[in-house]
Tab-separated table of C-alpha atoms (C1' of nucleotides) in Angstrom:
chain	number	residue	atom	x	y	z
A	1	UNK	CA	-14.589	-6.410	5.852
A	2	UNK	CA	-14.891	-7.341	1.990
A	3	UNK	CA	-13.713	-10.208	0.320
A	4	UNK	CA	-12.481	-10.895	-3.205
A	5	UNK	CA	-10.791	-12.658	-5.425
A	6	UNK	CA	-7.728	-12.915	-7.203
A	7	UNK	CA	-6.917	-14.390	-10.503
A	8	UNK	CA	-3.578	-15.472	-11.344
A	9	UNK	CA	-2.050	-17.825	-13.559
A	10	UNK	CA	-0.030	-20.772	-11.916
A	11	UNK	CA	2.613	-20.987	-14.547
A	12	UNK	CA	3.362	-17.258	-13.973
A	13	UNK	CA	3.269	-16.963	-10.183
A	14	UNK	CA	0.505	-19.284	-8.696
A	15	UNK	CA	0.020	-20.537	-4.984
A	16	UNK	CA	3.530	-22.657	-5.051
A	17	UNK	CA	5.323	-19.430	-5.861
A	18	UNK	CA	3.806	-17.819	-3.218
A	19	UNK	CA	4.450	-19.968	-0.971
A	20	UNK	CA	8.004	-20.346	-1.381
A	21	UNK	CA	8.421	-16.150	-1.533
A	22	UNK	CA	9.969	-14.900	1.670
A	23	UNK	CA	7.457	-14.811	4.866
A	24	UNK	CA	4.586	-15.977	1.995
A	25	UNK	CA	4.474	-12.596	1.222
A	26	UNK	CA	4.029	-11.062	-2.472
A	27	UNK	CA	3.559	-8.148	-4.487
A	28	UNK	CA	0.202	-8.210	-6.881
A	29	UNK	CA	1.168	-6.104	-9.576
A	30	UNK	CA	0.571	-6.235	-13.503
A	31	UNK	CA	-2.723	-4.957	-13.117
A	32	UNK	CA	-3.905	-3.492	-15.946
A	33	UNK	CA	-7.158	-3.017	-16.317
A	34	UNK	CA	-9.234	0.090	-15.083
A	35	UNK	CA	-12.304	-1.759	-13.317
A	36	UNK	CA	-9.816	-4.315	-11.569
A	37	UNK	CA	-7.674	-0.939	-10.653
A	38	UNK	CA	-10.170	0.677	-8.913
A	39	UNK	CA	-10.997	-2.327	-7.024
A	40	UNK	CA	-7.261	-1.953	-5.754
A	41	UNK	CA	-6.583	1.575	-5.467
A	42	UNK	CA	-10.161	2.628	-3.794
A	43	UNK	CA	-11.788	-0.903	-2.197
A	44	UNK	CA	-9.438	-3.076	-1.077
A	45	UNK	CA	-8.159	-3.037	2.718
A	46	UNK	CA	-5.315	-3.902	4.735
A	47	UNK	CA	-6.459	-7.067	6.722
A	48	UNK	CA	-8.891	-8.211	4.165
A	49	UNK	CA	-8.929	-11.814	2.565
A	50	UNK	CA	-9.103	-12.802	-0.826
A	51	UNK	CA	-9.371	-15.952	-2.652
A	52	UNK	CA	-6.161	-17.025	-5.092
A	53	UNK	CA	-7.952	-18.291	-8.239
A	54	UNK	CA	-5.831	-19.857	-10.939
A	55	UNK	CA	-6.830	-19.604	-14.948
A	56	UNK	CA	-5.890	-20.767	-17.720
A	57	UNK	CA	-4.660	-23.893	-16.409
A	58	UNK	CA	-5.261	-27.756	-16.231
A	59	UNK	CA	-7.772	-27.359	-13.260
A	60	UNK	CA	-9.250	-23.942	-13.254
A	61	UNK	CA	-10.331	-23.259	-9.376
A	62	UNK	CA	-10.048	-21.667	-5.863
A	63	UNK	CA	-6.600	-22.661	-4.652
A	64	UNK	CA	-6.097	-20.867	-1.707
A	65	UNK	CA	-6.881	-17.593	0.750
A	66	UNK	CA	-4.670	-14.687	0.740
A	67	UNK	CA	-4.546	-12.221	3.299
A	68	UNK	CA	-4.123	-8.699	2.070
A	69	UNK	CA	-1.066	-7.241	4.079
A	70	UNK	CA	-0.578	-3.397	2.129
A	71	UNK	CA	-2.984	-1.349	0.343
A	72	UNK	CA	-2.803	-0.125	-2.568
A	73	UNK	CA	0.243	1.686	-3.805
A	74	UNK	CA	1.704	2.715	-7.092
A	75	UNK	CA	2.561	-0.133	-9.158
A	76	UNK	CA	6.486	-0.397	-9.440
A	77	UNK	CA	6.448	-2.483	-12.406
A	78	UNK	CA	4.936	0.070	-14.636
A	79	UNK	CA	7.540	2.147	-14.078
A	80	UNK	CA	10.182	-0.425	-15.194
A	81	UNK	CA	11.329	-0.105	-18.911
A	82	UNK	CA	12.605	-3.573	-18.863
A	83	UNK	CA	9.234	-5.175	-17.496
A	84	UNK	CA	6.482	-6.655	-19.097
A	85	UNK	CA	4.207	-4.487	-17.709
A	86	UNK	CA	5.461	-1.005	-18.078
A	87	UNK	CA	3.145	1.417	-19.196
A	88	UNK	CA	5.171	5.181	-20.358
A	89	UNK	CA	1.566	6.695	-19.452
A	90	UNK	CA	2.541	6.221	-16.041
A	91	UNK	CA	4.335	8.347	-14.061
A	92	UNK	CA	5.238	8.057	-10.373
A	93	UNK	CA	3.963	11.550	-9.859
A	94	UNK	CA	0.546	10.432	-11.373
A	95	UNK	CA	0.779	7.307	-11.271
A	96	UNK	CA	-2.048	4.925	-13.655
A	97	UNK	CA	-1.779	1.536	-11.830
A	98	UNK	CA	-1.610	0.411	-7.965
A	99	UNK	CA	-0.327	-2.991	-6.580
A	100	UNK	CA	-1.011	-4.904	-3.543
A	101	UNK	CA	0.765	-7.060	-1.155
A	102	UNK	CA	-0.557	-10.638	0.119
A	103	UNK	CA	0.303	-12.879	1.884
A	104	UNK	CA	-0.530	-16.341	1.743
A	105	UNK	CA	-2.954	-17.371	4.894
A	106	UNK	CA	-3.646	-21.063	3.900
A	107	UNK	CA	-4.022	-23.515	0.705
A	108	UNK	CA	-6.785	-25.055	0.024
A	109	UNK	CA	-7.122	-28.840	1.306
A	110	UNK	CA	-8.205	-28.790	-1.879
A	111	UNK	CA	-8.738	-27.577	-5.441
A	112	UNK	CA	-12.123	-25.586	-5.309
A	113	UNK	CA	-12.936	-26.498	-8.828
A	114	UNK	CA	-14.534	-23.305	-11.326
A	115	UNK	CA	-16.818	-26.917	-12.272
A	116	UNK	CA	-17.977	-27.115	-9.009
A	117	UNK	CA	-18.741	-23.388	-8.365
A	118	UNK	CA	-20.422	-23.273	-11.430
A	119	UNK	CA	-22.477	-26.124	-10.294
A	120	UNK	CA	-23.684	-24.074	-7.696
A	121	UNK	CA	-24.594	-20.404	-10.339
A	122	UNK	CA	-27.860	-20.735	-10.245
A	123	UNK	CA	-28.191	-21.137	-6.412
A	124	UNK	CA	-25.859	-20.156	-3.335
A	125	UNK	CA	-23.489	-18.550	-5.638
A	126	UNK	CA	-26.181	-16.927	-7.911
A	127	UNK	CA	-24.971	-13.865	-8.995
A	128	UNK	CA	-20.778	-14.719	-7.836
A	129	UNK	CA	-18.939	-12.247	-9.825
A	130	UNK	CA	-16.305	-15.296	-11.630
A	131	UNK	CA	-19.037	-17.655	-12.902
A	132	UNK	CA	-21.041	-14.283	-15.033
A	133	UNK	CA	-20.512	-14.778	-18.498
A	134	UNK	CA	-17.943	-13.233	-20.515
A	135	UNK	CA	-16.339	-12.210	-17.201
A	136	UNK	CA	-12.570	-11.491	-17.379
A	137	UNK	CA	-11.848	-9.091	-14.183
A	138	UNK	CA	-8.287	-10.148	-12.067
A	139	UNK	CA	-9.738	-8.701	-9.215
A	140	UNK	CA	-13.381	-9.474	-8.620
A	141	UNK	CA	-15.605	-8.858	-5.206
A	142	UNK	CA	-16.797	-11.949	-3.431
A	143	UNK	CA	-20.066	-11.127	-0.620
A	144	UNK	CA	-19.893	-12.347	2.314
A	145	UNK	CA	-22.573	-15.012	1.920
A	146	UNK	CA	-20.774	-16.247	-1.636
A	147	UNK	CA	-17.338	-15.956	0.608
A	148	UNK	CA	-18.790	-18.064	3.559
A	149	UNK	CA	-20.519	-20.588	1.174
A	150	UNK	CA	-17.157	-21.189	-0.586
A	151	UNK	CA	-14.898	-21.418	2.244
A	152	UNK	CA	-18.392	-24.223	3.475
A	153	UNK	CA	-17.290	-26.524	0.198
A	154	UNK	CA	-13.740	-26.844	0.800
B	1	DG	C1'	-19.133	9.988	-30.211
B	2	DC	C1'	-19.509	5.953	-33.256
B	3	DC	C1'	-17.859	1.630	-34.450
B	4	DA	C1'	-14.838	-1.643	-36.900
B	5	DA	C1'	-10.552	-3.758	-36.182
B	6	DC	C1'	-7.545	-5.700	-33.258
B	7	DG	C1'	-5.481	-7.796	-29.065
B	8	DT	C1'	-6.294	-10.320	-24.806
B	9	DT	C1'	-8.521	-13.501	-21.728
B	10	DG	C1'	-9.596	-17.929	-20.454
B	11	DG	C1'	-12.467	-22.159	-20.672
B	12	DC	C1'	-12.638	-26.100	-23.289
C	1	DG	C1'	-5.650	-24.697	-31.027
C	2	DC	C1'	-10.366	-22.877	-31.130
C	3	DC	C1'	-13.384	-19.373	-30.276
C	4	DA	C1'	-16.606	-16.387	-27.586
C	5	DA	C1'	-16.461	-12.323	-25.045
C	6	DC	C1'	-14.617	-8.283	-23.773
C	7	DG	C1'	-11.510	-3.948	-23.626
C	8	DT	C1'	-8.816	-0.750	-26.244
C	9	DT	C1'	-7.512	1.783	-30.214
C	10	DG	C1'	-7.992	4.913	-33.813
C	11	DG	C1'	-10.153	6.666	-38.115
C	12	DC	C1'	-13.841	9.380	-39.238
DNA sequence: GCCAACGTTGGC
DNA sequence: GCCAACGTTGGC
């Protein structure tokens, strides 16, 4: 099974939100951008685990693992006129964008810091999809050997 | 199809 | 708030 990694940012629905939703469970919608989409709609599995990685925050890092518990369907909030995210070039017959739902499996003991991962770019994690420069994909892949290394530093 | 302008991301 | 990097848009 693959492995990736989910970016979110805490202030708009980090690892405290999730775990307070009902049965730690949460859409992942908002998606908007095509590479991260097709990671959704064509790669990602029922079953499979993810890591929830918050940006654009105070500490930048790995905060937890989420275990994906619904493919991919049609985004819902792109069809919503009064959300954020709606996009009029999608239609539920053809829908543009897909969603997830996860479900939170664990938090981190602790913060797996973006400092401490980076630490680690030109070794073990050589190649880890997050630490490439310029890099700005919500949903990335993680290998298996970058995904066991990781869970190894916690 | 090119590419400049613009908007967004995200670390610092 | 700054700014580098990237994706998207739109004129041509």
């Amino acid at each position: 099974m693959a492995h990736w990694l989910l970016k979110t940012e805490p202030e708009a629905f980090g690892i405290d939100a999730l775990a307070r939703a009902p049965r730690r469970t949460a859409t992942w919608d908002g998606v908007r951008n095509y590479q991260a989409r097709n990671f959704l709609r064509d790669e990602v599995r029922r079953g499979e685990q993810a890591f929830l990685y918050h940006s654009s925050c105070a500490l930048p890092g790995i905060a937890g693992i989420v275990t994906v518990t619904r493919a991919a369907f049609p985004d819902p909030s792109a069809f919503d006129r009064k959300n954020q995210h709606f996009d009029a070039g999608s239609e539920p017959a053809a829908p543009r964008w897909y969603a997830i739902n996860v479900q939170l499996a664990r938090r981190c003991a602790r913060i797996i810091t973006l400092e401490e991962l980076r630490a680690h770019a030109d070794g073990k994690l050589r190649g880890l999809a997050l630490l490439q420069r310029g890099n700005r994909l919500s949903v990335q892949p993680v290998s298996d050997a970058h995904w066991q290394f990781i869970v190894a530093l916690e």
